[in-house]
mmCIF file of C-alpha atoms in Angstrom:
data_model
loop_
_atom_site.group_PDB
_atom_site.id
_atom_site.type_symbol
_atom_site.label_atom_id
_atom_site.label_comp_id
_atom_site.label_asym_id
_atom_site.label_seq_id
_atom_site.Cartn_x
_atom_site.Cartn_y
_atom_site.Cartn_z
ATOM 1 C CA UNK T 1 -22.598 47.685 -98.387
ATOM 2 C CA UNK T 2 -25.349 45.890 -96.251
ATOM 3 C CA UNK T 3 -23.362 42.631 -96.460
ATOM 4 C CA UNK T 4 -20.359 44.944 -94.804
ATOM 5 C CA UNK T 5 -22.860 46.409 -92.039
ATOM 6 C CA UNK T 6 -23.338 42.650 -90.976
ATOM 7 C CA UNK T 7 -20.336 41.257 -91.263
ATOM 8 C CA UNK T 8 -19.065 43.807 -88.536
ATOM 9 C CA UNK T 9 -22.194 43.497 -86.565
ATOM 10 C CA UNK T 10 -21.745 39.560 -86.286
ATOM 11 C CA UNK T 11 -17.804 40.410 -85.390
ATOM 12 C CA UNK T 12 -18.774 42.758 -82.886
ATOM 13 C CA UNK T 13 -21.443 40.659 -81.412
ATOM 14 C CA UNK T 14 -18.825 37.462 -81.547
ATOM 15 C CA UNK T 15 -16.723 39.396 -79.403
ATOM 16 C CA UNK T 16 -19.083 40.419 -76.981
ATOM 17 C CA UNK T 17 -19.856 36.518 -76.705
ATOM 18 C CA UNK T 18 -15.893 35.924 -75.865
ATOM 19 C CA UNK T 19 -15.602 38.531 -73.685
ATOM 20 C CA UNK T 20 -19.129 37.576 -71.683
ATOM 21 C CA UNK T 21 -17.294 34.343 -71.045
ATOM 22 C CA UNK T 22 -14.654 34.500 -70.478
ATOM 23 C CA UNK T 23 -16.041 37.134 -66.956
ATOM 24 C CA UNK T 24 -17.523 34.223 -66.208
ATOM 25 C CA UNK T 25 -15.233 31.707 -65.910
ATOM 26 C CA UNK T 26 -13.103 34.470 -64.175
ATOM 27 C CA UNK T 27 -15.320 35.017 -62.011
ATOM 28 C CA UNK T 28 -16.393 30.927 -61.249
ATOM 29 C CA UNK T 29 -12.442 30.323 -60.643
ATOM 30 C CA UNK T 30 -12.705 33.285 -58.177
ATOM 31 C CA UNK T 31 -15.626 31.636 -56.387
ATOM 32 C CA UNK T 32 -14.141 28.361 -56.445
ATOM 33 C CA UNK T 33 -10.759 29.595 -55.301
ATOM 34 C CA UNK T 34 -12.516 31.412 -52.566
ATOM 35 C CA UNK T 35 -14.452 28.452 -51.116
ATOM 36 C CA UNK T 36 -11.685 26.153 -51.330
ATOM 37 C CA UNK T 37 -9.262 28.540 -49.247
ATOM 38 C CA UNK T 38 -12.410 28.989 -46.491
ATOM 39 C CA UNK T 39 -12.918 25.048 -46.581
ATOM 40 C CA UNK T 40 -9.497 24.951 -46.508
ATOM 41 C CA UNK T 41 -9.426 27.286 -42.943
ATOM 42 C CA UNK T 42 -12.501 25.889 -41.669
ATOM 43 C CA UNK T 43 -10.242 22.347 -41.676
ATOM 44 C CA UNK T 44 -7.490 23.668 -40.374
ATOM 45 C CA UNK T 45 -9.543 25.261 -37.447
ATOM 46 C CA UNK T 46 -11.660 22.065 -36.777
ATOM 47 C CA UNK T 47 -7.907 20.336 -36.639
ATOM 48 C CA UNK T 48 -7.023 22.859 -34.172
ATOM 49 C CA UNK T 49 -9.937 22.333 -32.194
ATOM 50 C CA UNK T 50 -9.539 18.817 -32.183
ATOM 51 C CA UNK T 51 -6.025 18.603 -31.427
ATOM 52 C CA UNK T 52 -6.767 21.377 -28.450
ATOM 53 C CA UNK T 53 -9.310 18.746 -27.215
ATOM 54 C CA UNK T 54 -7.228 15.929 -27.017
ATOM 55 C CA UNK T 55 -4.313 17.685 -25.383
ATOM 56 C CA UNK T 56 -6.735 19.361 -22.877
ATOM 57 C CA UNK T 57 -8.084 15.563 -22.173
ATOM 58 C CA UNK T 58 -4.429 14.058 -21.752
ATOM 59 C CA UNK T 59 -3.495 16.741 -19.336
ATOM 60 C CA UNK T 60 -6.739 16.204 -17.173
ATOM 61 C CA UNK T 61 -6.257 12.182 -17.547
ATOM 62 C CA UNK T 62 -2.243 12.459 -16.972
ATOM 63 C CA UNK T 63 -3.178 15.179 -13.746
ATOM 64 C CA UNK T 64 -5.687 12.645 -12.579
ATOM 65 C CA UNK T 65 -3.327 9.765 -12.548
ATOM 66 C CA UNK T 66 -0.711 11.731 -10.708
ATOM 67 C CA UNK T 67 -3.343 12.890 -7.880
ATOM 68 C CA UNK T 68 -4.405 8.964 -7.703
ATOM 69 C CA UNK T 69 -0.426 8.101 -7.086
ATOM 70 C CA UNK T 70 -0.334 11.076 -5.057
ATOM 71 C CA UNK T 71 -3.022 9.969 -2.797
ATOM 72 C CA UNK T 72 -1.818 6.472 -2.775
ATOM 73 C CA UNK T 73 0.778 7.490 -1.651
ATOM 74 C CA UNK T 74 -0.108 9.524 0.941
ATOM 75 C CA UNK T 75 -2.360 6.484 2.587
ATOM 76 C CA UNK T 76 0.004 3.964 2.252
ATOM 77 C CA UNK T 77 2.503 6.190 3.802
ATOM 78 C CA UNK T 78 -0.120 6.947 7.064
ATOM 79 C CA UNK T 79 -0.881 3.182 6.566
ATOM 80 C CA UNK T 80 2.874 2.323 7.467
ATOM 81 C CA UNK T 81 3.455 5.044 10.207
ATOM 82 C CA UNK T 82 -0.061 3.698 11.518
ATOM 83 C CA UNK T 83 0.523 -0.104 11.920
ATOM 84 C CA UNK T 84 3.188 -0.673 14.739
ATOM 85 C CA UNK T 85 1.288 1.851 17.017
ATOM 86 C CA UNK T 86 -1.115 0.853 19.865
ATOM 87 C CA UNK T 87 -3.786 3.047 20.392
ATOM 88 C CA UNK T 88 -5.152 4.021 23.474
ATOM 89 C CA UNK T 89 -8.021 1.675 24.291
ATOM 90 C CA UNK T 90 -10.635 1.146 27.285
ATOM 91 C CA UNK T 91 -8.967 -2.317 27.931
ATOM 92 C CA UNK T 92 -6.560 -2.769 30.733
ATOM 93 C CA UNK T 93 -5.507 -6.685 29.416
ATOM 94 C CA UNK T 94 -3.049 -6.245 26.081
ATOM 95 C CA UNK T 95 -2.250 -9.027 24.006
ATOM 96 C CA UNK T 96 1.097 -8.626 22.090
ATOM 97 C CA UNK T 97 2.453 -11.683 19.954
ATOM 98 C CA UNK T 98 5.168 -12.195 17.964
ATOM 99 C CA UNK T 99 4.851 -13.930 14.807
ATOM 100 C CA UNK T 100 6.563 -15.156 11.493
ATOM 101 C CA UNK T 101 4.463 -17.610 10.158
ATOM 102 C CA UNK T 102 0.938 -16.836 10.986
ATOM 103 C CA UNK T 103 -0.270 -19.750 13.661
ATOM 104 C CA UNK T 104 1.319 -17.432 16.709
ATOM 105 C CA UNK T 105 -1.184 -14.413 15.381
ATOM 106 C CA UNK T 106 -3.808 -16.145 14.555
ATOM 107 C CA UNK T 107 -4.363 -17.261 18.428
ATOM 108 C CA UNK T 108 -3.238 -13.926 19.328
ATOM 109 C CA UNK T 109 -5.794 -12.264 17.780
ATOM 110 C CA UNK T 110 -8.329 -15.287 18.748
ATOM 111 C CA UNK T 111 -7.780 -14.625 22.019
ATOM 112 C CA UNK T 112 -7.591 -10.717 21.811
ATOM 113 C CA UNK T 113 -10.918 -11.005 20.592
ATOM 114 C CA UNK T 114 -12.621 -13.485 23.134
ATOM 115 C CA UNK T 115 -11.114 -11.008 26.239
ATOM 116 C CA UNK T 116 -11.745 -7.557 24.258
ATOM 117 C CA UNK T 117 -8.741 -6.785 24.702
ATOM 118 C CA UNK T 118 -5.665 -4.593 22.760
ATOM 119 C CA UNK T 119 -3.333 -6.163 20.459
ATOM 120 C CA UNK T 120 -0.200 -5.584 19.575
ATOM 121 C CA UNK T 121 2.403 -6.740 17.010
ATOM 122 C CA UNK T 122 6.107 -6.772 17.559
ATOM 123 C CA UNK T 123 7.093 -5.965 14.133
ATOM 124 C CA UNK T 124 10.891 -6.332 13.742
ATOM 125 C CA UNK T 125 12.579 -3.251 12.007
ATOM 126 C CA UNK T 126 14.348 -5.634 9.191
ATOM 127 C CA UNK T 127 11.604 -8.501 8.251
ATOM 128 C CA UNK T 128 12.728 -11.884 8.315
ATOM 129 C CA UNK T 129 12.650 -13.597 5.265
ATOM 130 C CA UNK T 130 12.265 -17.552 5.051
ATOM 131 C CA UNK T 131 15.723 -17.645 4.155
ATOM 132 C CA UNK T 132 15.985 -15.690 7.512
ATOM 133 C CA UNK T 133 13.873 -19.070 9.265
ATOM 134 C CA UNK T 134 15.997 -21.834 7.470
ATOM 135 C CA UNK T 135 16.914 -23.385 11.005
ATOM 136 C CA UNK T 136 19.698 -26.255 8.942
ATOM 137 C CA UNK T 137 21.284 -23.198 7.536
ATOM 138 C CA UNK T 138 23.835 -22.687 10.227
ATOM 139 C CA UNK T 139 24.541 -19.574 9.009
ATOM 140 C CA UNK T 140 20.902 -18.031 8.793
ATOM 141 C CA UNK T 141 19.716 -14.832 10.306
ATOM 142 C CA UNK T 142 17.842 -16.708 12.871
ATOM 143 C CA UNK T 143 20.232 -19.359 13.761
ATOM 144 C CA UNK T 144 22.843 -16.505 13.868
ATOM 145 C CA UNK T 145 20.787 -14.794 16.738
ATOM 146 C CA UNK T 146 19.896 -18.056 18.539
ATOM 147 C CA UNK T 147 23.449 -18.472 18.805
ATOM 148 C CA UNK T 148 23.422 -15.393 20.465
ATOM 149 C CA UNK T 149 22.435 -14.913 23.457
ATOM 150 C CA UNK T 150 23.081 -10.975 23.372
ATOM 151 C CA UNK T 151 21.222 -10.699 19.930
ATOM 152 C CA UNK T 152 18.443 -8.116 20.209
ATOM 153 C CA UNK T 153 16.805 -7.509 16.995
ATOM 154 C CA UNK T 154 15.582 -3.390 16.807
ATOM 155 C CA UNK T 155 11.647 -3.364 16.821
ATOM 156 C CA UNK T 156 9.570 -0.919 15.075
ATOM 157 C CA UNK T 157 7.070 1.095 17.012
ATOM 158 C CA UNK T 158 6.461 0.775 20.814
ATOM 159 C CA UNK T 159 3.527 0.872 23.042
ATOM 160 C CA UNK T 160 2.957 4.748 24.157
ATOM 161 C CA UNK T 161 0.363 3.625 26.887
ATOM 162 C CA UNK T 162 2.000 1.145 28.915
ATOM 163 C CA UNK T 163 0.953 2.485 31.868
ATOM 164 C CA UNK T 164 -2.817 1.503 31.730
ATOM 165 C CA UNK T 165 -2.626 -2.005 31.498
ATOM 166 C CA UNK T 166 -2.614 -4.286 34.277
ATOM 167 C CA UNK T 167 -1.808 -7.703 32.670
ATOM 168 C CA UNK T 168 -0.402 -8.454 29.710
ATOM 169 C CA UNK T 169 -0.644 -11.772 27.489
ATOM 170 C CA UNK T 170 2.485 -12.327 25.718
ATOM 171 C CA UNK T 171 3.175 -14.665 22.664
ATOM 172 C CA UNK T 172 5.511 -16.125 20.388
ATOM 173 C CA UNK T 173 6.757 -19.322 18.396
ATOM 174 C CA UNK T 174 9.892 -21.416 19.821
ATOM 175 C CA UNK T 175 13.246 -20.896 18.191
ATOM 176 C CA UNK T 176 15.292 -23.609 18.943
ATOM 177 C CA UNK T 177 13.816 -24.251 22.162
ATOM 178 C CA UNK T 178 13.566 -20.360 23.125
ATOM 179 C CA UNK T 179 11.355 -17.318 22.183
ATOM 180 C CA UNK T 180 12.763 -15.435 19.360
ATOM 181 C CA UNK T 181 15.667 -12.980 20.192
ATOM 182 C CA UNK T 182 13.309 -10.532 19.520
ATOM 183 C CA UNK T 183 11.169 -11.066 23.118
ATOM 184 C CA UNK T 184 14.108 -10.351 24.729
ATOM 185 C CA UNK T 185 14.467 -6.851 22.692
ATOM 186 C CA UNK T 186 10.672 -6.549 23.937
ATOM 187 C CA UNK T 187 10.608 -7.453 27.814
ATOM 188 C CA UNK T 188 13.830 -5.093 28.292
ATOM 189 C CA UNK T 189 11.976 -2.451 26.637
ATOM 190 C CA UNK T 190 9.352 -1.635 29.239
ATOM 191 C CA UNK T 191 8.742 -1.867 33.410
ATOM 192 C CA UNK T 192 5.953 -4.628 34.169
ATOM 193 C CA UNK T 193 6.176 -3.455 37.090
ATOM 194 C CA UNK T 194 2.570 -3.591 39.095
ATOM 195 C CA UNK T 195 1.476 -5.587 36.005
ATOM 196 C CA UNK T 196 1.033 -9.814 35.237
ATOM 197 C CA UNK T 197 2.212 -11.031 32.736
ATOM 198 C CA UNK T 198 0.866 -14.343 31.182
ATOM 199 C CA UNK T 199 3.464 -16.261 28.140
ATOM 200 C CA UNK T 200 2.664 -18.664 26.083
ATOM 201 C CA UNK T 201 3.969 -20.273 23.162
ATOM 202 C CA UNK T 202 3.176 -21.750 19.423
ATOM 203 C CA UNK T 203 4.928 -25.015 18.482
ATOM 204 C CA UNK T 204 4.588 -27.936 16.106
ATOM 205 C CA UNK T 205 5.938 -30.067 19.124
ATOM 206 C CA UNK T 206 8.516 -28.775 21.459
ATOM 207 C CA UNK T 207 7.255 -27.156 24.755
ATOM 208 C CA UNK T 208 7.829 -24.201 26.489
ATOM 209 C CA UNK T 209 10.642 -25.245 28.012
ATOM 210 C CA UNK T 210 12.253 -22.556 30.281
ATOM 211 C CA UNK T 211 11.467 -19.850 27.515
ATOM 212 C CA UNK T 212 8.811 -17.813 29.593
ATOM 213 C CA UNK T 213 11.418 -18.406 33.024
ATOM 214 C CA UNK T 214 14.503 -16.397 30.924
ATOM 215 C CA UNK T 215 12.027 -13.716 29.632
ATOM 216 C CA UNK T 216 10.530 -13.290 33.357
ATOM 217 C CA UNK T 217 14.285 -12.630 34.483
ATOM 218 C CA UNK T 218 15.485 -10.174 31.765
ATOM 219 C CA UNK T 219 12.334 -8.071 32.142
ATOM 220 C CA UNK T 220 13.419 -7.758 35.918
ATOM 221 C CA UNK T 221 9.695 -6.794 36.725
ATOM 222 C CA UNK T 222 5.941 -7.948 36.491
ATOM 223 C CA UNK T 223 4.330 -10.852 38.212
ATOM 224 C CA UNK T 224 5.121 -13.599 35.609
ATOM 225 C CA UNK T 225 2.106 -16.709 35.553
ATOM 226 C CA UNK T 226 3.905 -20.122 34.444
ATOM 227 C CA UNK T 227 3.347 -20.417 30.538
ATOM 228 C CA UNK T 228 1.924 -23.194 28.208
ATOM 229 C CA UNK T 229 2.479 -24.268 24.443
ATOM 230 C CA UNK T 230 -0.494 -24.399 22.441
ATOM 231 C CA UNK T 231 -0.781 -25.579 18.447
ATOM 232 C CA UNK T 232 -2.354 -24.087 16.402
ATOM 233 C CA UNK T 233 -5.550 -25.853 16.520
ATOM 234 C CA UNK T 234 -6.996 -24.440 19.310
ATOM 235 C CA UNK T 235 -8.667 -21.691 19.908
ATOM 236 C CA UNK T 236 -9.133 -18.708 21.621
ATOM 237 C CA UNK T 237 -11.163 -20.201 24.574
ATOM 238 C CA UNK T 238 -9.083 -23.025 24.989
ATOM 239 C CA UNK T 239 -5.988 -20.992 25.456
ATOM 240 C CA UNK T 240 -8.433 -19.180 27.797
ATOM 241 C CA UNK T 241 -9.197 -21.574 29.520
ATOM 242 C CA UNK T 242 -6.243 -23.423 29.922
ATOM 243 C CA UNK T 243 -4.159 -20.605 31.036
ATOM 244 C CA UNK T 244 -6.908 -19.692 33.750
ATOM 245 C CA UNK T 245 -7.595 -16.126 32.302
ATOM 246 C CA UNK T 246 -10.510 -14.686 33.736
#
């Protein structure tokens, strides 16, 4: 009978062993299953972040650019509608120049500076290009336009204060023997009268020939000094100087 008794007291306490594990496994799963969906959520959320981040940063970077462009623009647009007008200066001797390559500008602007004077730029509306200048292409822009005599290129911009200057120093390179089709756009654009008006020129070799006499009569106006041709060597004070400029 006693040997019964403990038979079903070991079965009973086997059980109890079972069943005491097997809660706790249960209940481990559970725990695990539990950290690895919040680990799980805590990723996602990080990624979330993360992605939020970068999208925030390539808006900001991509609205940054487009202010940059936006401002570039805007100040190379002012730059533009800036450059072919004269200001209103305390000067009353302008120096405007036409020029192509350079050597007619840089005396301009030489002798601009020596005087303290104005400057301005006759800035054709359609740029000439050096296939524009090729003089032994008979059919270039320029040779077109020395060949005629009525050619008068458009000019961008114009001097809004005219009026307050009493002499005005005018130069540009020879075209085949003449100034540039361009002058004559220029001297028909404005009344000299009351005003003097001192040409000269920017050559490798050829003079001013009668250049400076055919501007003097399609301006109609001014009190023209005879021109020179200068190189462009010299410098401001010698074109001074040599053109008796006081």
């Amino acid at each position: 009978m006693k040997k019964i008794i403990r038979i079903m007291l070991l079965t009973i306490l086997i059980c109890f062993v079972f069943t005491a594990c097997g809660n706790n496994e249960t209940e481990n799963k559970g725990q695990q299953g539990n950290a690895s969906v919040k680990n799980e959520t805590k990723d996602k959320t990080e990624s979330s972040k993360e992605h939020s981040d970068k999208e925030e940063n390539s808006e900001d970077e991509n609205a940054s650019k487009a202010e940059n462009i936006e401002d570039s623009s805007k100040n190379t647009s002012e730059s533009e509608a800036a450059s072919n007008e004269l200001s209103a200066g305390q000067s009353d001797t302008l120096v405007v120049y036409f020029s192509c390559t350079g050597t007619t500008k840089g005396l301009a602007e030489a002798v601009a500076k020596e005087l303290n004077a104005d400057l301005y730029e006759i800035v054709p509306e359609e740029p000439y290009t050096s296939e524009d200048l090729d003089y032994n292409d008979k059919q270039s822009r320029s040779t077109k336009e020395m060949n005629d005599s009525s050619s008068r290129p458009a000019i961008s911009g114009r001097i809004e204060n005219m009026e307050q200057y009493k002499r005005i120093i005018l130069a540009y390179p020879i075209w085949w023997g003449e100034a540039p089709r361009i002058l004559s756009t220029f001297v028909e654009s404005y009344d000299f009268s009351g005003k003097t008006v001192i040409p000269f020129c920017t050559s490798g070799s050829s003079g001013i020939g009668s250049s400076a006499d055919k501007l003097e009569t399609l301006a109609g106006s001014g009190t023209w000094q005879k021109g020179k041709r200068f190189g462009g060597s010299e410098s401001g004070k010698d074109v001074i100087k040599s053109l008796d400029i006081e």
